[in-house]
Structure formats: C-alpha cells, structure tokens
mmCIF file of C-alpha atoms and ligand atoms in Angstrom:
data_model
loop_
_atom_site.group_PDB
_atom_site.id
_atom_site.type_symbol
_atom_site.label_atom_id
_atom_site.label_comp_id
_atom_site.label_asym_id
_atom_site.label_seq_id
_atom_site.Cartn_x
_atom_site.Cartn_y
_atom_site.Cartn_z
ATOM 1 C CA UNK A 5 0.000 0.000 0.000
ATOM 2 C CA UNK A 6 0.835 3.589 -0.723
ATOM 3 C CA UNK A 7 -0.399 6.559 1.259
ATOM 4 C CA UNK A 8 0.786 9.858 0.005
ATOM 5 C CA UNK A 9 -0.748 13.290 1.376
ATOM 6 C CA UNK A 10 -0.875 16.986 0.578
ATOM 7 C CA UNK A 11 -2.503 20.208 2.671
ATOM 8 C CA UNK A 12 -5.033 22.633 1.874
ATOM 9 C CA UNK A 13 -4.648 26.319 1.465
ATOM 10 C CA UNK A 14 -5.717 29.724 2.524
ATOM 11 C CA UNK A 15 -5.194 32.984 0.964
ATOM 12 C CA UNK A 16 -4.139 35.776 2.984
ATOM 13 C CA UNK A 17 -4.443 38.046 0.468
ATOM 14 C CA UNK A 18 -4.753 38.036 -3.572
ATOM 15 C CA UNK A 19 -7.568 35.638 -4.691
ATOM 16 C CA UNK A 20 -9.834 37.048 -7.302
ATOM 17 C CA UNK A 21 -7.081 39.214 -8.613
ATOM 18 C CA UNK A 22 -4.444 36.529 -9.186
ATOM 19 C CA UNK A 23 -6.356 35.191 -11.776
ATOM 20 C CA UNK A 24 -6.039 38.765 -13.365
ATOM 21 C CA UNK A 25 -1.947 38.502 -12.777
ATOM 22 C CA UNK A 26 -2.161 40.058 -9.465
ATOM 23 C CA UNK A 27 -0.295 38.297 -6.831
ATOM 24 C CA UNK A 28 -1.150 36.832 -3.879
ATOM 25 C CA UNK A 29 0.124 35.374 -0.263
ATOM 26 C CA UNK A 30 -1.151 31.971 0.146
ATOM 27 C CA UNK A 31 -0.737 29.711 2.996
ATOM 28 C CA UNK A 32 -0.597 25.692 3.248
ATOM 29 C CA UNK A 33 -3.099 24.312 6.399
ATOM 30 C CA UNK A 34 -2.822 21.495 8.624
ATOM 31 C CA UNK A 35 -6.007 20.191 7.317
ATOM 32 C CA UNK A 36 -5.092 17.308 5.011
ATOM 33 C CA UNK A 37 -5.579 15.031 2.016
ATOM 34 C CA UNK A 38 -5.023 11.549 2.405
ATOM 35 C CA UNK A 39 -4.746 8.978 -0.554
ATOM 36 C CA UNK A 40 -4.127 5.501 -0.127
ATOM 37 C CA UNK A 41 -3.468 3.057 -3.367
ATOM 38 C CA UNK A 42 -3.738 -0.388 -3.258
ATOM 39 C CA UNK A 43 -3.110 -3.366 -5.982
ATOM 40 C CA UNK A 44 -6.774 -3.982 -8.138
ATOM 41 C CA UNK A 45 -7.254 -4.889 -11.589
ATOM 42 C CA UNK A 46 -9.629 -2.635 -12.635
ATOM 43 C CA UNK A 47 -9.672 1.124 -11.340
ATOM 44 C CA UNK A 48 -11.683 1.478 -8.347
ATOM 45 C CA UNK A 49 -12.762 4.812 -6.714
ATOM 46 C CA UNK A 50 -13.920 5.778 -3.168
ATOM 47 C CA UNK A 51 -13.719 8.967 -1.354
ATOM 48 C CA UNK A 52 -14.567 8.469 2.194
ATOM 49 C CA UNK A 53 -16.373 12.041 2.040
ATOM 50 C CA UNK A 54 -19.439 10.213 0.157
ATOM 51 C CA UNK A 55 -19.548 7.011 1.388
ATOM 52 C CA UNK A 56 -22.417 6.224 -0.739
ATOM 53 C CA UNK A 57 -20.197 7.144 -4.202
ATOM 54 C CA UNK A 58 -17.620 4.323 -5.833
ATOM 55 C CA UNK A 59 -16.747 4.390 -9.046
ATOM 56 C CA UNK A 60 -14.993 0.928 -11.038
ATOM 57 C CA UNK A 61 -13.869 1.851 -14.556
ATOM 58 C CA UNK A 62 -11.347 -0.222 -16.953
ATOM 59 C CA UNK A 63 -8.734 1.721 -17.956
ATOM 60 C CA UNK A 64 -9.756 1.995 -21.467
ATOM 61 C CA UNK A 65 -13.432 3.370 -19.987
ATOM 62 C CA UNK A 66 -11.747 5.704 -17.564
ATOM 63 C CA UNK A 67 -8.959 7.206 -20.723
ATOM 64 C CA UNK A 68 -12.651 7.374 -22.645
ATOM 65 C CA UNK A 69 -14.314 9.752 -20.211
ATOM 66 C CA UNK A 70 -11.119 11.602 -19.443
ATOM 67 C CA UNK A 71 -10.940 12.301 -22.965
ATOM 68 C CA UNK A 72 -14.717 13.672 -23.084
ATOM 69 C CA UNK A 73 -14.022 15.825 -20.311
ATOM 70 C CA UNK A 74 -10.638 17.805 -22.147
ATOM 71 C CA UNK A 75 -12.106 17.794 -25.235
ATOM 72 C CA UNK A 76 -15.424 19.701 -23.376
ATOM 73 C CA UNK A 77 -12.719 22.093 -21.792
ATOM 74 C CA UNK A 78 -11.187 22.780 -25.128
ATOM 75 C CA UNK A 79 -14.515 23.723 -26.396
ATOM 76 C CA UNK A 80 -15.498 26.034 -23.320
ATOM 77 C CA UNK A 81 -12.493 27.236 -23.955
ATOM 78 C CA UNK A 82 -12.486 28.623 -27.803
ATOM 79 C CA UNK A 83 -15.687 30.140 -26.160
ATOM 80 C CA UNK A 84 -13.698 31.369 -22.836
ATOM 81 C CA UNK A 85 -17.309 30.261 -21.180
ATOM 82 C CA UNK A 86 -17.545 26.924 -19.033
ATOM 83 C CA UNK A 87 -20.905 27.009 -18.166
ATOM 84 C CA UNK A 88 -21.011 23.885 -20.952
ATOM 85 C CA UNK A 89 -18.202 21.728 -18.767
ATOM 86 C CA UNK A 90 -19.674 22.992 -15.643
ATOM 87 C CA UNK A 91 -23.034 21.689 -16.070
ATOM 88 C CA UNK A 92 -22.188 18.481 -17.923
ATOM 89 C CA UNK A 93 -19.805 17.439 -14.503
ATOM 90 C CA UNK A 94 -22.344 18.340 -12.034
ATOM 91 C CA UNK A 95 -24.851 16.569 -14.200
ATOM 92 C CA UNK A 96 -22.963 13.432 -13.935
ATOM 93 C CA UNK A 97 -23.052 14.059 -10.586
ATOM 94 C CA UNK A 98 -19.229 14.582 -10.831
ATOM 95 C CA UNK A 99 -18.263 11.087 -11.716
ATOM 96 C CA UNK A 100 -16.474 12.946 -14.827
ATOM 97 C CA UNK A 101 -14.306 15.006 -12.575
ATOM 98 C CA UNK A 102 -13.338 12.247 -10.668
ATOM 99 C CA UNK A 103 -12.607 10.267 -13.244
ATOM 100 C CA UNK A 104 -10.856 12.695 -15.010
ATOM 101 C CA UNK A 105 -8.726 13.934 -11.994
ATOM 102 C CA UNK A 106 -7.089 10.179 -12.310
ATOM 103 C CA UNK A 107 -6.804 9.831 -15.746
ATOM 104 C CA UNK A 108 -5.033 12.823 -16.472
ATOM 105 C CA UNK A 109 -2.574 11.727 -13.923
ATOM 106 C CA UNK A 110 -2.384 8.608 -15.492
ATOM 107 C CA UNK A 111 -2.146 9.720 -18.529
ATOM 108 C CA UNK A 112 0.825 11.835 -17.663
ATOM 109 C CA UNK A 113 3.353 9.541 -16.041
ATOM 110 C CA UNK A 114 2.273 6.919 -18.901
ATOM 111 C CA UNK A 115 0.218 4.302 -16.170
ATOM 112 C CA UNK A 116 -2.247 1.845 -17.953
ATOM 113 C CA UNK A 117 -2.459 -0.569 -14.945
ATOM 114 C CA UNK A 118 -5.632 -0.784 -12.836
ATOM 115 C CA UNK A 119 -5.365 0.242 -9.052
ATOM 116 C CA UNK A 120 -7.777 0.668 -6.010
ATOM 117 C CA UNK A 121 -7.743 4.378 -4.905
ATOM 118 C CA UNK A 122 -9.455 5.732 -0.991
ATOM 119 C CA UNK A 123 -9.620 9.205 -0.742
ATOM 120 C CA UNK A 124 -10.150 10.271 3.058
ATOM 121 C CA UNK A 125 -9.494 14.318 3.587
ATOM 122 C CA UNK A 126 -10.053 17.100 6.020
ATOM 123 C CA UNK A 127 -10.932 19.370 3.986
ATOM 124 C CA UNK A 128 -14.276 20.107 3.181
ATOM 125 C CA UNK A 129 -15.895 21.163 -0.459
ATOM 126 C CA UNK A 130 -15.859 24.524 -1.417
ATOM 127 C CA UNK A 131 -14.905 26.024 1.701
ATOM 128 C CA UNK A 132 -12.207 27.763 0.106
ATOM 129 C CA UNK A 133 -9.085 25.887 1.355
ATOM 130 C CA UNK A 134 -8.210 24.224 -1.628
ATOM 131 C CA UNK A 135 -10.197 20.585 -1.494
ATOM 132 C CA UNK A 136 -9.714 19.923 -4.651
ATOM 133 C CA UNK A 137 -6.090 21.029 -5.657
ATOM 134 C CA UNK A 138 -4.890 19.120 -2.246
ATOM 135 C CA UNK A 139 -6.409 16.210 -4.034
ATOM 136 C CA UNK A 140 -4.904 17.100 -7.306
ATOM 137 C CA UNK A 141 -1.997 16.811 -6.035
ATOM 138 C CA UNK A 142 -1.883 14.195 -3.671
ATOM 139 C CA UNK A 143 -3.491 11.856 -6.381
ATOM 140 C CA UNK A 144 -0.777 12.674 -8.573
ATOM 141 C CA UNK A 145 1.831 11.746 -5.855
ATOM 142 C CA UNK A 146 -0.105 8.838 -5.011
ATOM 143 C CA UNK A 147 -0.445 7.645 -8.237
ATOM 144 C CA UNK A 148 3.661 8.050 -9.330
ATOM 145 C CA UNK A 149 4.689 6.494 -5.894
ATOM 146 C CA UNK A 150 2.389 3.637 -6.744
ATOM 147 C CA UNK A 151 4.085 2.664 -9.884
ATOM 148 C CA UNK A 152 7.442 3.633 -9.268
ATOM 149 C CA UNK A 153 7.811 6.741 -11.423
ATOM 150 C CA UNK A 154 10.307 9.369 -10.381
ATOM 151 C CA UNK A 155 8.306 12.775 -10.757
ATOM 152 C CA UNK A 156 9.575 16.599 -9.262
ATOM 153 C CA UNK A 157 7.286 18.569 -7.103
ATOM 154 C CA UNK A 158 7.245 20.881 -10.445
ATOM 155 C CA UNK A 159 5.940 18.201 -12.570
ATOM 156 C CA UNK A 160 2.936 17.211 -9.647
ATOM 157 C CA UNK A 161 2.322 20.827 -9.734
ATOM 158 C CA UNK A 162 2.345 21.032 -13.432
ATOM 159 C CA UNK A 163 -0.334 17.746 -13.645
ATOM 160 C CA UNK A 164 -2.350 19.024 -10.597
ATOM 161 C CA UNK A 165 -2.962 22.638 -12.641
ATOM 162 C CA UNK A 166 -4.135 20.327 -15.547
ATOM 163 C CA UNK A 167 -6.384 18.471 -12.954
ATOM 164 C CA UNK A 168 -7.385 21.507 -11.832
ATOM 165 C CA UNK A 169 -8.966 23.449 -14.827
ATOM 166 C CA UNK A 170 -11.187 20.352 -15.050
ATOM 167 C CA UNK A 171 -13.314 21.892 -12.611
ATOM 168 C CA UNK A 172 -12.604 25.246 -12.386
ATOM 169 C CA UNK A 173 -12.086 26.486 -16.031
ATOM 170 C CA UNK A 174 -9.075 28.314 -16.258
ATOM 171 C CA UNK A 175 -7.987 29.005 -12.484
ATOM 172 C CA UNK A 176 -4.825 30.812 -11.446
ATOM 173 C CA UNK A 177 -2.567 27.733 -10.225
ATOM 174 C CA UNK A 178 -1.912 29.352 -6.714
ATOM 175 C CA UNK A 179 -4.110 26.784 -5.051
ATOM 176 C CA UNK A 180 -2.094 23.690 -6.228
ATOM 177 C CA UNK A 181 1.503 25.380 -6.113
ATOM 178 C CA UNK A 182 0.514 26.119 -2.613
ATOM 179 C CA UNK A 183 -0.855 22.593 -1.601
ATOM 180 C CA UNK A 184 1.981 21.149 -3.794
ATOM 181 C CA UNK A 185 5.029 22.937 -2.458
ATOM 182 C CA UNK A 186 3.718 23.578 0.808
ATOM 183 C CA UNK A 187 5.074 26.778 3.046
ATOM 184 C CA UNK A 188 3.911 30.336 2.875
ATOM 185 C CA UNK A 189 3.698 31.324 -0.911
ATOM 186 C CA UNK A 190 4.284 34.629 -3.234
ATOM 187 C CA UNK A 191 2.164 33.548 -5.958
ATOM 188 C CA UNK A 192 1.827 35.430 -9.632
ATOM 189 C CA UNK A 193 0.251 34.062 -12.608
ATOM 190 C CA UNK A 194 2.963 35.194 -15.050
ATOM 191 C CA UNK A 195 3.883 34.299 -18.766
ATOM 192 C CA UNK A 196 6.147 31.800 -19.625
ATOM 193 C CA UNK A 197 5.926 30.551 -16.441
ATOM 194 C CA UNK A 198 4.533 31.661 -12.832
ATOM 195 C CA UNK A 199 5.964 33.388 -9.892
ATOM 196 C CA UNK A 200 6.608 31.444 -6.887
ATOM 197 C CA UNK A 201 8.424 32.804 -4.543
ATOM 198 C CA UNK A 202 8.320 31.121 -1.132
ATOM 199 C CA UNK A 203 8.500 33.464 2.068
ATOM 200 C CA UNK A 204 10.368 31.521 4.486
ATOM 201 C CA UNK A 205 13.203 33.822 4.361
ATOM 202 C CA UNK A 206 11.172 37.230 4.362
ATOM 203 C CA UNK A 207 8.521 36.105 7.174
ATOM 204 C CA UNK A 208 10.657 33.562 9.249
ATOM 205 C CA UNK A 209 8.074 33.517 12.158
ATOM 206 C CA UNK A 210 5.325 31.873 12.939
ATOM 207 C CA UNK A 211 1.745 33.000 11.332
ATOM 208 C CA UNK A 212 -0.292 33.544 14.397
ATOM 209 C CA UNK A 213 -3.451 34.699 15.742
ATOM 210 C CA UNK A 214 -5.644 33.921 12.525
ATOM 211 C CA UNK A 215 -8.339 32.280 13.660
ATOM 212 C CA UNK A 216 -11.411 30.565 11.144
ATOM 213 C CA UNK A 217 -15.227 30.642 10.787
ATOM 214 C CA UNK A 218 -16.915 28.515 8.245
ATOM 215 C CA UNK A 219 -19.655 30.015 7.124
ATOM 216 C CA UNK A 220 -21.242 27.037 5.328
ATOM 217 C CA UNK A 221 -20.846 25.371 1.954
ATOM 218 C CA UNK A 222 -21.268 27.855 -1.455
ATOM 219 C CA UNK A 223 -24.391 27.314 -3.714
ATOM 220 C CA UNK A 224 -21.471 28.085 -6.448
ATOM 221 C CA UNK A 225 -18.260 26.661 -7.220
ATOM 222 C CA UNK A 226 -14.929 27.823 -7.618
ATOM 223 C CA UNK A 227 -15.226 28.336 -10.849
ATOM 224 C CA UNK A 228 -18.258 29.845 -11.575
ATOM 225 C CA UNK A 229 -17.788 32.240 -8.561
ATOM 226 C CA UNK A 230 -14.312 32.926 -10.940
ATOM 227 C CA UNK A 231 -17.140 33.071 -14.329
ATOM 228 C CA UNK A 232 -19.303 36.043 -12.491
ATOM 229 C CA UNK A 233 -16.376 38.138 -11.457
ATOM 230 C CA UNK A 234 -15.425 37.659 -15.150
ATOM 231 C CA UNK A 235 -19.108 38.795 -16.492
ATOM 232 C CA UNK A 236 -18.683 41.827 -14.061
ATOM 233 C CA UNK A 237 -18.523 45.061 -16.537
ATOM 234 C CA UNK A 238 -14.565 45.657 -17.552
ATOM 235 C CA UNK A 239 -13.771 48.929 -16.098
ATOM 236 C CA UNK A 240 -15.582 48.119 -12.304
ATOM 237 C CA UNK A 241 -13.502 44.892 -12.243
ATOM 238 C CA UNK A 242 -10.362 46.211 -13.392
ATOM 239 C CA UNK A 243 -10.241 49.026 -10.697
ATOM 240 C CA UNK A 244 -11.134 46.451 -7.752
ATOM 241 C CA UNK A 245 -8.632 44.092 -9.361
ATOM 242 C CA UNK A 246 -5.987 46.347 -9.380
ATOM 243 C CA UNK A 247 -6.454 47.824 -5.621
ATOM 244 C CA UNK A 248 -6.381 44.018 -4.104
ATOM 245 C CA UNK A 249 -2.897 44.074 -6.088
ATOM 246 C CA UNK A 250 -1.487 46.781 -4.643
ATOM 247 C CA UNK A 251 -2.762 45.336 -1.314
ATOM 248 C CA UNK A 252 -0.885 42.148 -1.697
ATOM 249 C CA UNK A 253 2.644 44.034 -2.183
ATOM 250 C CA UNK A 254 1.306 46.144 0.924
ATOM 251 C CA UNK A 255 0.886 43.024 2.558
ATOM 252 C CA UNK A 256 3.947 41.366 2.467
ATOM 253 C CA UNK A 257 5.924 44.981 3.280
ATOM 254 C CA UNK A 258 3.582 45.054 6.420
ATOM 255 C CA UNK A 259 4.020 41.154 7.213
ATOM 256 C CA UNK A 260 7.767 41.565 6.785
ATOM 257 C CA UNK A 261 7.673 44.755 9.651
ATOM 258 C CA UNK A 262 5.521 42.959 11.309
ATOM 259 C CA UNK A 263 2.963 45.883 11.528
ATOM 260 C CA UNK A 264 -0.159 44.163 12.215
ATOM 261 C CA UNK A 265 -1.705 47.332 12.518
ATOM 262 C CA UNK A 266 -1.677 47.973 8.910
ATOM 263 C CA UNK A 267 -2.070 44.175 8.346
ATOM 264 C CA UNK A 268 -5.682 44.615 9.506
ATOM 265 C CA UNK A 269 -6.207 48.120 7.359
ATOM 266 C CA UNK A 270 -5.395 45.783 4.794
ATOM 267 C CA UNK A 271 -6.982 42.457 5.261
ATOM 268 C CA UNK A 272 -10.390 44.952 5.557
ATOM 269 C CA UNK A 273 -9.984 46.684 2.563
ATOM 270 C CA UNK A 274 -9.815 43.780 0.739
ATOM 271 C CA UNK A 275 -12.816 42.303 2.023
ATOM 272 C CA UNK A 276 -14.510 45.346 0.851
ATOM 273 C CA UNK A 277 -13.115 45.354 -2.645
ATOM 274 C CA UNK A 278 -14.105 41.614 -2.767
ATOM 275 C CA UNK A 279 -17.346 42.192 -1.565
ATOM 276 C CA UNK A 280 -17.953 44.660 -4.238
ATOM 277 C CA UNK A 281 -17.074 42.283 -7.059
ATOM 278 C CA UNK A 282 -20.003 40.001 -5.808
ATOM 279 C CA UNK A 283 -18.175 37.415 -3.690
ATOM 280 C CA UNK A 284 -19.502 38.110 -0.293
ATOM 281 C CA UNK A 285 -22.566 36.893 1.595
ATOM 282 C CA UNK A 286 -25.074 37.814 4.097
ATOM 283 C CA UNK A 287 -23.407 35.350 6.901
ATOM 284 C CA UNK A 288 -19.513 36.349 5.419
ATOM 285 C CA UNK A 289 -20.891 40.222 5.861
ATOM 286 C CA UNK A 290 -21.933 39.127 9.934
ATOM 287 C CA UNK A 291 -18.474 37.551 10.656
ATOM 288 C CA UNK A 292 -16.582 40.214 9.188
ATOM 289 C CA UNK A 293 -18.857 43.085 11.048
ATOM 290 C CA UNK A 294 -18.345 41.488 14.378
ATOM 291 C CA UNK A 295 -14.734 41.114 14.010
ATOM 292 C CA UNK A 296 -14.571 44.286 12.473
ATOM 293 C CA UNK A 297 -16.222 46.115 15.587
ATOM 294 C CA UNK A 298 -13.779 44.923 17.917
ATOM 295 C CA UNK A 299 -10.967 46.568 16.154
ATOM 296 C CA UNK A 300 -10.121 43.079 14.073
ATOM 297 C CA UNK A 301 -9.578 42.384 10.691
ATOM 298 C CA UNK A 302 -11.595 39.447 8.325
ATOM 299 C CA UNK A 303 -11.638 38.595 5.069
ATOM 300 C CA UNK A 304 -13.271 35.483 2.999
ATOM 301 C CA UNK A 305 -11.143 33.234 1.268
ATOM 302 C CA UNK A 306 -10.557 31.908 -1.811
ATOM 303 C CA UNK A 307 -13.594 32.284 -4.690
ATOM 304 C CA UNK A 308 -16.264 33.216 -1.724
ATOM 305 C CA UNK A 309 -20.064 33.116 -2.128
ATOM 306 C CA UNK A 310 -19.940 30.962 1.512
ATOM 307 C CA UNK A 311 -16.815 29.122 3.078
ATOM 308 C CA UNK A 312 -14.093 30.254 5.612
ATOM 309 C CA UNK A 313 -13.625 33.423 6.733
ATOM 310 C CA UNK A 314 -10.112 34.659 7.936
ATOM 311 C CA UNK A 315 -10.236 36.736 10.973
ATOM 312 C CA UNK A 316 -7.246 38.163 12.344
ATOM 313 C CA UNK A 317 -7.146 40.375 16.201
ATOM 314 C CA UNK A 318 -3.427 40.616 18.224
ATOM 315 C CA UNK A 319 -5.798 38.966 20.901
ATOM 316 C CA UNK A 320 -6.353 35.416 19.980
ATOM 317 C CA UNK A 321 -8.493 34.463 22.844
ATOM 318 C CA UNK A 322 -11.122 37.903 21.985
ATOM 319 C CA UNK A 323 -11.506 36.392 19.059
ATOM 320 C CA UNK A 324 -12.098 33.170 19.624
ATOM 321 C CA UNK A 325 -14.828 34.039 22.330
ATOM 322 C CA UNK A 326 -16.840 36.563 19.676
ATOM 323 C CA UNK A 327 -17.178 33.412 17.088
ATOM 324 C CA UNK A 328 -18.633 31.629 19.891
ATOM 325 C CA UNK A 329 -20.659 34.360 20.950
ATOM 326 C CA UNK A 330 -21.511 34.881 17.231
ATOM 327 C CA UNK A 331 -22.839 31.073 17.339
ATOM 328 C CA UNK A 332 -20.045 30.013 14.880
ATOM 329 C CA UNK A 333 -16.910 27.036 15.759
ATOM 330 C CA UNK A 334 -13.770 28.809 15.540
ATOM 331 C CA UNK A 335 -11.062 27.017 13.542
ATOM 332 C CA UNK A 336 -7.723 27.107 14.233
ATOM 333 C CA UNK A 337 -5.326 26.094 11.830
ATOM 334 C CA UNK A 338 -1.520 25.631 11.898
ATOM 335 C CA UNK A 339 -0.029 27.957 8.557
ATOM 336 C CA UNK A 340 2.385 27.520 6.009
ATOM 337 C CA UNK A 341 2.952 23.431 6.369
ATOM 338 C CA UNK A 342 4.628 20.880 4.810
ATOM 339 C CA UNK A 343 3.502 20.490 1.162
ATOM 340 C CA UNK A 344 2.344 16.770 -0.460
ATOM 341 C CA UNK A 345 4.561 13.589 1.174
ATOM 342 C CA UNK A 346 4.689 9.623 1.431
ATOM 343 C CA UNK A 347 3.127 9.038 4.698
ATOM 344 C CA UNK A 348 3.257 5.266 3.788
ATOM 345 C CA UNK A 349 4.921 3.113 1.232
ATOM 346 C CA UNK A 350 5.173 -0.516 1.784
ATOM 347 C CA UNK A 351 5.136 -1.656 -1.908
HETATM 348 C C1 MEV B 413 -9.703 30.009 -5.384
HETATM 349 O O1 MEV B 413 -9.145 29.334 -4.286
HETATM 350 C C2 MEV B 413 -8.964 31.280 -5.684
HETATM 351 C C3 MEV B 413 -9.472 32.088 -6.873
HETATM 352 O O2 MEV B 413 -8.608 33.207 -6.998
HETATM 353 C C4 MEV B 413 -9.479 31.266 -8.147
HETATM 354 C C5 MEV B 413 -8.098 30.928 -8.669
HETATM 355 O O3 MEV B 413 -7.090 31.499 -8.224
HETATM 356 O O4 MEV B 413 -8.025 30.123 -9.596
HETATM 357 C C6 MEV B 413 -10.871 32.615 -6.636
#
C-alpha cells in the first residue's frame, strides 16, 4: 500500500485578482488530504467524504471519459465560457471530474495498470481551502509512488494545474503550487511561467493569531464564482482588481515589519473590494462586522459566495470568544505546512 498526502490552502491576500496577474500570499493548512493506493485490476474509486459514491472503470473506460471531459474544456475554452463543462460534470453528478482527476494523472506519467484508490481528507468542499487542488496533487503523488515513477514537485504541480482546470475552467494555479510545495507562498500568474516565490526567508516567524469561521458550503463553485467576477462590466472589475494588487505588495511589506496594525487596514480593505465584485454573503458580511467592531480584521477566502472566513485580532483568545458568541466554531489552523509527502509506502 501507498499513502501519500498533501494540505489545503488559505489565501491571505490576492484571490480574485491573481487570476487577473495580481499576486497573492497563500498559505498551506494542517487540514489534510489523504490517498491511499492499493493493488486492483480494474480502477476502483472511493472517497470516504461520500460514502455512498464508488466508481470501477477499466482503464480503457476511464482514458474514454477523461478524454470527453478535455475535449469539453477545449470547447469552453475557444468560447472562454464553461458554463457547458460545468453543467455536464455536475450533471454526472461529478463522476467525470473524478474520473478525469485520475486519468489525467495517469495519462501523464504513462500508467495503464488498474489500481484501487481511498480518498479520506479534512478538507471540506468549497470552503475555500483548496479541497480539490490538495487532491490534485496528492493523487498525482499517489499515483507516481504507486508505480514507481520518479516525478519533481514541479511536474505534480504542473499535472495538478491540468487536474485543476477540469473543474474550475481556467484558475490561477496558486491553489495547487501552494498545496503542492507547501510553506507560505508569493504567488503570480505570469507568462512563460509563474511566480513562486516562497517566504520563508522574508517572514521567518510563525503565522499567528488567525483564527477561522466557516460560514457554510457555497451554492457556487470555484469556478463559476471565478465566471461572475469575469461577467462583471470591464472597467468596475479592473479598478477592484488592481487595488487588491497593490494590497498584496502592501501586505507582504507590512508582514515583513511585522505591523499588524496595517495588516488589519489591509486584510479589511480587501474584504470590501471583494465584496464589491459580488463574492460576499449575508453570513460572510456578519463575521466580518463582528470582528470588524472589535478593532479586528476578516476577510473570505478563496472564490467566496460561503466558506471560511479569515479573521485576524493581536488577541487570539477575543476572538475566539466573539465566534462563539456569534454562534459560529472557531477554527484554528496551523499555517504555512509541509507540502504533499509519502506518509506510507510498503510496496
Ligand atoms: C480560489 O481558491 C482562488 C481564486 O482566486 C481562483 C483561482 O485562483 O483560480 C478565486
């Protein structure tokens, strides 16, 4: 057996506008991805998150499906619209994804053999920490491990960003760099190839006092929370675009001084700039109020519409305590972890 895992992800800053070629600061999380692989003929599919779903394909089925699927995305995108993918996976009630997310993996490191594949991970759907680029990538890893292929954390990253626009279109990459590589990263969508710059050096301490609320699952996905900003008009994107930019090299000057003060100037603004390109809600809008009135900081994370909400205050414990009192479970998580690895190999 083979057990391979890879974290989730928050942004601190930059989502929205890195798909725009803004960058962002994006943390790994100690909430996990775990992938186990185990001899089979066939392919079989579980993920312990729906224990009612498993999937058994032959090879040659699952290469036929995964080659539906990227043909779909080609189309959707000559049309730079994936309403047409979109609805066609969630019709299928995602068994295209999923199949997909393994055969492209497959597919890359040249693996016709049939396996048995258990997905168990901590992270839930759509809450904006990066569920499905932490399975991306630990699939991948999973996968290569299984069969013996030498593969680079560039070349995971590379498959998981194929993975990825499976079900999110065309999305930035910073979610599976982050959950690939791990760490605290400097993330820009750049041409021939993206930044990543990881801030261990410039911000050697220890993230703290960022504390979690989930607000609840988004009616949207990722991606078409990514399609609306798009549909936005040009000119009132742009200029909300642009500010969160300038915010994230703010950001990493003030992390870097360790002014927390401006930290939470910032982290607020943002939330208001992504609020005003649509990706707010009525329960995100409560958390960040609350936090907001005693002299905090929040933000949502990742595409919005629902999910976690960062909240930031110099006093962990007041924080903690006005969640409660909010009726929400605050989450802490441990920032800027270790990035995919073998938890297991006894093949
Ligand atoms: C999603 O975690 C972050 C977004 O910026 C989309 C992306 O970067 O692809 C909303």
């Amino acid at each position: 057996m083979v057990k391979v895992s890879a974290p989730g992800k928050v942004y601190l800053i930059g989502e929205h506008a890195v798909v725009y070629g803004q960058p962002a600061i994006i943390a790994s999380v100690n909430k996990r991805t775990y992938v186990s692989i185990e001899p089979s003929k066939k392919i079989t599919y579980r993920d312990l998150g729906w224990p009612d779903i498993s999937h058994t394909w032959s090879v040659k089925e699952l290469f036929g499906i995964t080659e539906k699927i990227l043909n779909l995305w080609d189309t959707c995108n000559n049309k730079q619209n994936f309403s047409e993918l979109f609805n066609f996976i969630k019709k299928n009630g995602y068994e295209g994804y999923r199949a997909s997310v393994v055969g492209i993996a497959m597919k890359r490191l040249g693996v016709k053999e049939g396996f048995s594949i258990i997905i168990d991970s901590q992270i839930p759907v759509g809450a904006g920490l990066g569920s499905s680029a932490s399975r991306a990538v630990s699939i991948t890893k999973a996968i290569a491990q299984f069969f013996k292929k030498k593969i680079s954390l560039e070349r995971i990253n590379e498959i998981a960003y194929l993975q990825e626009k499976v079900i999110h279109g065309i999305p930035s990459g910073g979610d599976n760099s982050t959950c690939c590589f791990g760490g605290l990263v400097w993330f820009k969508k750049t041409q021939p190839s993206n930044e990543i710059r990881f801030l261990k050096k410039e911000i050697p301490y220890k993230l703290e006092n960022f504390v979690f609320v989930y607000t609840g699952e988004p009616k949207k996905t990722t991606g078409e929370m990514v399609q609306l900003v798009r549909e936005l008009k040009e000119e009132y994107r742009a200029e909300r675009i642009k500010k969160i930019g300038e915010m994230s090299y703010e950001m990493l000057e003030s992390l870097k001084r360790k002014d927390f003060k401006r930290m939470k100037e910032i982290i607020n603004q943002t939330q208001k700039n992504l609020t005003e390109l649509g990706a707010s809600t009525k329960e995100i809008d409560k958390v960040v109020k609350a936090v907001q009135k005693v002299s905090g900081a929040a933000k949502l994370c990742g595409a919005g519409g629902g999910g976690i909400v960062l909240c930031y205050h110099e006093e962990k414990k007041k924080l903690i305590d006005l969640i409660r009192n909010i009726g929400y479970d605050p989450w802490e998580m441990d920032l800027a972890v270790e990035g995919v690895r073998i938890e297991r190999d006894d093949n």
